[in-house]
Amino acid sequence: MNGATTSGQLRAHNRVRLLRAVHDCGATRTRSQLTRDLGLARGTASVLVAGLAEDDLLHEEPAPEHARGRPTQVPGPHPRGPVALAVDVREDAWELAACELGGRVTVLGVQPHDGTPEGTLGPLGEAVAEQVRRLGHRAVGVGVALAGPISHGGRVDIAHLGWRAVDVPALLGEPGPPLFVGNDTALAALAEARRGRLRGVRVGVHLHVDFDLGGVLVLDGHAVAGASGTGAEFGHMAIGGGERRCPCGAVGCWGMDVGANALLRHVGLAYGGGRGREQAERVLATSEEAVNATARALGRGIAALVNAHDPEVVTLSGHGVELRERAGEALLAACEPGLMAIRRDHPPRIEGSALGWRGALLGAMESVFDAFLTTEGLELWRKNHPDQARDTPDRQSVTHSTLDGESAQ
Amino acid sequence: MNGATTSGQLRAHNRVRLLRAVHDCGATRTRSQLTRDLGLARGTASVLVAGLAEDDLLHEEPAPEHARGRPTQVPGPHPRGPVALAVDVREDAWELAACELGGRVTVLGVQPHDGTPEGTLGPLGEAVAEQVRRLGHRAVGVGVALAGPISHGGRVDIAHLGWRAVDVPALLGEPGPPLFVGNDTALAALAEARRGRLRGVRVGVHLHVDFDLGGVLVLDGHAVAGASGTGAEFGHMAIGGGERRCPCGAVGCWGMDVGANALLRHVGLAYGGGRGREQAERVLATSEEAVNATARALGRGIAALVNAHDPEVVTLSGHGVELRERAGEALLAACEPGLMAIRRDHPPRIEGSALGWRGALLGAMESVFDAFLTTEGLELWRKNHPDQARDTPDRQSVTHSTLDGESAQ
DNA sequence: GGCTTTTGTTCACGGCTAGAGCATAAACTG
DNA sequence: CAGTTTATGCTCTAGCCGTGAACAAAAGCC
């Protein structure tokens, strides 16, 4: 991926490393800490920070606490710096947010939709376009999380909503900045890998329980995407041995026994079509038996994945957090007999996500910054940049003030 | 993984890149081609090649065919260059080979064994030690392929041979150069990724059919190892829905329906214990029905893996090559109904390995060179090096002549 | 108020690659 | 067969980069 070969690329490479380090730590580490972390000389760090500040990429503020010596600074997002737009499109509503370098998220709006491709992506496209106009060159990318497999061209299938090869970029109207469409499970896994329980984990498995079940392998901070971008579908493996036909077209998929649809089916309610989130939550809250049955199905499948992939940690998001809390014992009891003997000595931890339902949105942000925090991304920023810093004295950033809203993480 | 930050590391990084390119192409590309491939200036390539030749890492010979201009040279392994020792330990015999940079393999011996840890690894350790003595500093590592899951400490379990947490480094007697113990499936996959049908493939799945079934995900030329090194066990997922207990300790493992043991069981013969390779081959050759049943079980599981991981290619090694040839239609017919609808438009290719039974040995070699072809590996070589090139005039390499034997690939 | 500690800044130095100019060694041309 | 063409190897300079040391700055400590 990276790896400089000329001295010019070397500088670019170190700019990326520094910016990436600032982003990954959430803009909490001081300059002297970063210098040590990256193994740089103080002089080099000085030049790098100055250059990045010049390019409106970084802004230093005094560190809040002091130790003995000369006080150090904390590099963080620049007030005129890059912004990632992130969208989480759920079955019933979408959420749009603006994200600074370092990961601060400002939710710009939540809007229900009718579930049709046009009714969903049309208004979303307008909302995104408005933000892009407002932010100008500062919008460095738009990340969209969707609850279905996504081919590299941006075509999405959401079986239970009846979406079939829906062309997301076309319906969204080509926002201008690069568009990154991703599967919600893969993006939740990405967020977990960067800011959750899979941080620093070399091999992990992330499972996202929503209406159905998604899952993906996480290696060294990256979710494994698949050749055409439609990986992250662990839920569609024939584990469990049923003969029921899955809406996906296959038979006996594991995901049919785990998730909101399975909960509804278990208690005899209507299910499918992306409806029934409230009922499912009620079942989850009331029916001990349905919860345990789901947890057992989840545990059996986890055993198969643990055998196959030997992860260090298995994380659960969406309803999985509650399943882990409420029926952890049933889950582990169902998992254990499915494990190979050699896995039983040191079984992986099975943990609820630290990010809850926020993962997909945060992952959409990370996918944008993953593309931006590269030598190419930064080169493009430099090129598109109006370069106010040198010409005009210090034009107050009109745009930034409007970014203040509900703030999280 | 790599990525230089100082100009000194930059040189080291480019040395690695060049050497890696030579190795990966099998020492077939000319210097001018390599220069273009790596995006180097001609002058830089000149300096790099000279330095590597000085260190006994590379040796240039005139290119056999000429085009118009000045003839170019082909960099290849140096006569006093690094050698990787590679071992494939099968259930009934082991095979030891010496491998040059570029991948030329010289088989040094094949020896049957009794299947006990001591009876197998003891003599092997002696054979390895002898080669290490003979090669001296030229032996840069020993790679060992074994038919079982292997923890990072080098402890191996081979259920059907009764090996339980066998300490391979201890029984082998610490050969001196670094020891790399790996699972045969993972190593066969690695070889396939570097010199077989998974070359250049971003996402692939490799399945190795022997007595039982191993499988692993291959990403960008690397087999995914697992947190404790014991990944590559796709065969131990509960796909297929049986309730039979697997020797691994789990229940309903896919691998119980695929492989030599399954073939033997299918026709009512005794199976297990790593015996019966000949009988299994006879069944494979004679019983159309057993072959088809195995192919169907293989196909059903492949569908699950394709759904989950979205590979570009699925490769089969070991008996899988013959299964693909003899019962390809049964395999595909069993696979198709298990695929998600969206996978059916562009299903992955399912191909027999190009390396046959040789994969594990080649993979063991690659695992050694993967460690050697790094900045650290080359630095160590430089340090351990007697530096004959400068001191003595041109000592004839006694060691090299003894390396000539049966030669392959 | 002086001392200690830590960090930021500046600058000379060595190392690296790019690129240009030249040398070289073939194949092609007539 | 001699001149031309073409591609490659070699050498050297220019420009860029990070290191590390010396110095300056800004705190806490006694």
PDB file of N, CA, C and O in Angstrom, chain A residues 192 196-198 201 205-207 302 312-317 320-321 324-325 331-332 348-354:
ATOM      1  N   GLU A 192     -15.224  -0.451  14.423  1.00  0.00           N
ATOM      2  CA  GLU A 192     -14.822  -1.235  15.591  1.00  0.00           C
ATOM      3  C   GLU A 192     -13.308  -1.441  15.600  1.00  0.00           C
ATOM      4  O   GLU A 192     -12.666  -1.432  16.653  1.00  0.00           O
ATOM      5  N   GLY A 196     -13.006   0.932  18.370  1.00  0.00           N
ATOM      6  CA  GLY A 196     -13.786   0.073  19.250  1.00  0.00           C
ATOM      7  C   GLY A 196     -12.966  -1.056  19.816  1.00  0.00           C
ATOM      8  O   GLY A 196     -11.775  -0.936  20.032  1.00  0.00           O
ATOM      9  N   ARG A 197     -13.623  -2.176  20.009  1.00  0.00           N
ATOM     10  CA  ARG A 197     -13.010  -3.304  20.699  1.00  0.00           C
ATOM     11  C   ARG A 197     -12.054  -4.103  19.817  1.00  0.00           C
ATOM     12  O   ARG A 197     -11.408  -5.023  20.289  1.00  0.00           O
ATOM     13  N   LEU A 198     -12.004  -3.786  18.520  1.00  0.00           N
ATOM     14  CA  LEU A 198     -11.068  -4.495  17.644  1.00  0.00           C
ATOM     15  C   LEU A 198      -9.826  -3.658  17.368  1.00  0.00           C
ATOM     16  O   LEU A 198      -9.018  -3.978  16.504  1.00  0.00           O
ATOM     17  N   VAL A 201      -6.243  -5.157  17.255  1.00  0.00           N
ATOM     18  CA  VAL A 201      -6.388  -6.606  17.122  1.00  0.00           C
ATOM     19  C   VAL A 201      -5.937  -7.025  15.724  1.00  0.00           C
ATOM     20  O   VAL A 201      -6.336  -6.407  14.737  1.00  0.00           O
ATOM     21  N   VAL A 205     -13.214 -11.024  14.239  1.00  0.00           N
ATOM     22  CA  VAL A 205     -14.441 -11.229  13.476  1.00  0.00           C
ATOM     23  C   VAL A 205     -15.481 -10.274  14.036  1.00  0.00           C
ATOM     24  O   VAL A 205     -15.623 -10.155  15.256  1.00  0.00           O
ATOM     25  N   HIS A 206     -16.150  -9.573  13.153  1.00  0.00           N
ATOM     26  CA  HIS A 206     -17.213  -8.682  13.606  1.00  0.00           C
ATOM     27  C   HIS A 206     -18.548  -9.135  13.018  1.00  0.00           C
ATOM     28  O   HIS A 206     -18.643  -9.398  11.823  1.00  0.00           O
ATOM     29  N   LEU A 207     -19.543  -9.217  13.882  1.00  0.00           N
ATOM     30  CA  LEU A 207     -20.877  -9.621  13.442  1.00  0.00           C
ATOM     31  C   LEU A 207     -21.863  -8.505  13.766  1.00  0.00           C
ATOM     32  O   LEU A 207     -21.852  -7.963  14.873  1.00  0.00           O
ATOM     33  N   ILE A 302     -20.799 -18.860  15.517  1.00  0.00           N
ATOM     34  CA  ILE A 302     -19.523 -18.275  15.941  1.00  0.00           C
ATOM     35  C   ILE A 302     -18.484 -19.367  16.098  1.00  0.00           C
ATOM     36  O   ILE A 302     -17.313 -19.193  15.726  1.00  0.00           O
ATOM     37  N   GLU A 312      -8.839 -13.401  17.424  1.00  0.00           N
ATOM     38  CA  GLU A 312      -8.471 -13.056  18.801  1.00  0.00           C
ATOM     39  C   GLU A 312      -9.708 -12.578  19.561  1.00  0.00           C
ATOM     40  O   GLU A 312      -9.854 -12.832  20.751  1.00  0.00           O
ATOM     41  N   VAL A 313     -10.576 -11.877  18.842  1.00  0.00           N
ATOM     42  CA  VAL A 313     -11.790 -11.330  19.439  1.00  0.00           C
ATOM     43  C   VAL A 313     -12.930 -11.455  18.437  1.00  0.00           C
ATOM     44  O   VAL A 313     -12.718 -11.351  17.232  1.00  0.00           O
ATOM     45  N   VAL A 314     -14.132 -11.717  18.946  1.00  0.00           N
ATOM     46  CA  VAL A 314     -15.343 -11.638  18.131  1.00  0.00           C
ATOM     47  C   VAL A 314     -16.194 -10.524  18.717  1.00  0.00           C
ATOM     48  O   VAL A 314     -16.497 -10.540  19.911  1.00  0.00           O
ATOM     49  N   THR A 315     -16.547  -9.538  17.893  1.00  0.00           N
ATOM     50  CA  THR A 315     -17.369  -8.437  18.395  1.00  0.00           C
ATOM     51  C   THR A 315     -18.744  -8.476  17.764  1.00  0.00           C
ATOM     52  O   THR A 315     -18.907  -8.915  16.627  1.00  0.00           O
ATOM     53  N   LEU A 316     -19.712  -8.008  18.531  1.00  0.00           N
ATOM     54  CA  LEU A 316     -21.107  -8.028  18.093  1.00  0.00           C
ATOM     55  C   LEU A 316     -21.660  -6.616  18.139  1.00  0.00           C
ATOM     56  O   LEU A 316     -21.533  -5.929  19.156  1.00  0.00           O
ATOM     57  N   SER A 317     -22.300  -6.180  17.069  1.00  0.00           N
ATOM     58  CA  SER A 317     -22.921  -4.855  17.088  1.00  0.00           C
ATOM     59  C   SER A 317     -24.401  -4.978  16.760  1.00  0.00           C
ATOM     60  O   SER A 317     -24.907  -6.061  16.501  1.00  0.00           O
ATOM     61  N   GLY A 320     -26.743  -7.364  18.573  1.00  0.00           N
ATOM     62  CA  GLY A 320     -25.775  -8.273  19.166  1.00  0.00           C
ATOM     63  C   GLY A 320     -25.303  -7.822  20.536  1.00  0.00           C
ATOM     64  O   GLY A 320     -25.007  -8.654  21.407  1.00  0.00           O
ATOM     65  N   VAL A 321     -25.242  -6.509  20.748  1.00  0.00           N
ATOM     66  CA  VAL A 321     -24.814  -5.994  22.051  1.00  0.00           C
ATOM     67  C   VAL A 321     -25.761  -6.499  23.135  1.00  0.00           C
ATOM     68  O   VAL A 321     -25.331  -7.015  24.171  1.00  0.00           O
ATOM     69  N   ARG A 324     -25.589 -10.281  23.686  1.00  0.00           N
ATOM     70  CA  ARG A 324     -24.414 -10.642  24.486  1.00  0.00           C
ATOM     71  C   ARG A 324     -24.672 -10.385  25.969  1.00  0.00           C
ATOM     72  O   ARG A 324     -24.294 -11.192  26.824  1.00  0.00           O
ATOM     73  N   GLU A 325     -25.340  -9.260  26.254  1.00  0.00           N
ATOM     74  CA  GLU A 325     -25.589  -8.915  27.656  1.00  0.00           C
ATOM     75  C   GLU A 325     -26.652  -9.815  28.271  1.00  0.00           C
ATOM     76  O   GLU A 325     -26.498 -10.330  29.366  1.00  0.00           O
ATOM     77  N   LEU A 331     -25.305 -18.172  24.706  1.00  0.00           N
ATOM     78  CA  LEU A 331     -24.452 -18.017  23.525  1.00  0.00           C
ATOM     79  C   LEU A 331     -23.177 -18.846  23.682  1.00  0.00           C
ATOM     80  O   LEU A 331     -22.819 -19.645  22.809  1.00  0.00           O
ATOM     81  N   LEU A 332     -22.514 -18.661  24.810  1.00  0.00           N
ATOM     82  CA  LEU A 332     -21.256 -19.372  25.023  1.00  0.00           C
ATOM     83  C   LEU A 332     -21.488 -20.879  25.118  1.00  0.00           C
ATOM     84  O   LEU A 332     -20.700 -21.677  24.603  1.00  0.00           O
ATOM     85  N   PRO A 348     -11.507 -17.287  21.814  1.00  0.00           N
ATOM     86  CA  PRO A 348     -11.484 -15.826  21.661  1.00  0.00           C
ATOM     87  C   PRO A 348     -12.509 -15.174  22.575  1.00  0.00           C
ATOM     88  O   PRO A 348     -13.502 -15.797  22.947  1.00  0.00           O
ATOM     89  N   ARG A 349     -12.257 -13.941  22.938  1.00  0.00           N
ATOM     90  CA  ARG A 349     -13.258 -13.172  23.665  1.00  0.00           C
ATOM     91  C   ARG A 349     -14.441 -12.887  22.728  1.00  0.00           C
ATOM     92  O   ARG A 349     -14.252 -12.687  21.534  1.00  0.00           O
ATOM     93  N   ILE A 350     -15.636 -12.911  23.269  1.00  0.00           N
ATOM     94  CA  ILE A 350     -16.817 -12.525  22.494  1.00  0.00           C
ATOM     95  C   ILE A 350     -17.400 -11.317  23.191  1.00  0.00           C
ATOM     96  O   ILE A 350     -17.856 -11.407  24.329  1.00  0.00           O
ATOM     97  N   GLU A 351     -17.354 -10.169  22.528  1.00  0.00           N
ATOM     98  CA  GLU A 351     -17.690  -8.918  23.213  1.00  0.00           C
ATOM     99  C   GLU A 351     -18.727  -8.121  22.445  1.00  0.00           C
ATOM    100  O   GLU A 351     -18.734  -8.132  21.210  1.00  0.00           O
ATOM    101  N   GLY A 352     -19.552  -7.410  23.180  1.00  0.00           N
ATOM    102  CA  GLY A 352     -20.450  -6.453  22.556  1.00  0.00           C
ATOM    103  C   GLY A 352     -19.658  -5.263  22.055  1.00  0.00           C
ATOM    104  O   GLY A 352     -18.615  -4.920  22.612  1.00  0.00           O
ATOM    105  N   SER A 353     -20.141  -4.652  20.987  1.00  0.00           N
ATOM    106  CA  SER A 353     -19.448  -3.503  20.420  1.00  0.00           C
ATOM    107  C   SER A 353     -19.419  -2.344  21.404  1.00  0.00           C
ATOM    108  O   SER A 353     -20.337  -2.160  22.199  1.00  0.00           O
ATOM    109  N   ALA A 354     -18.357  -1.556  21.334  1.00  0.00           N
ATOM    110  CA  ALA A 354     -18.276  -0.350  22.158  1.00  0.00           C
ATOM    111  C   ALA A 354     -19.016   0.804  21.500  1.00  0.00           C
ATOM    112  O   ALA A 354     -19.225   1.844  22.116  1.00  0.00           O
TER     113      ALA A 354
END
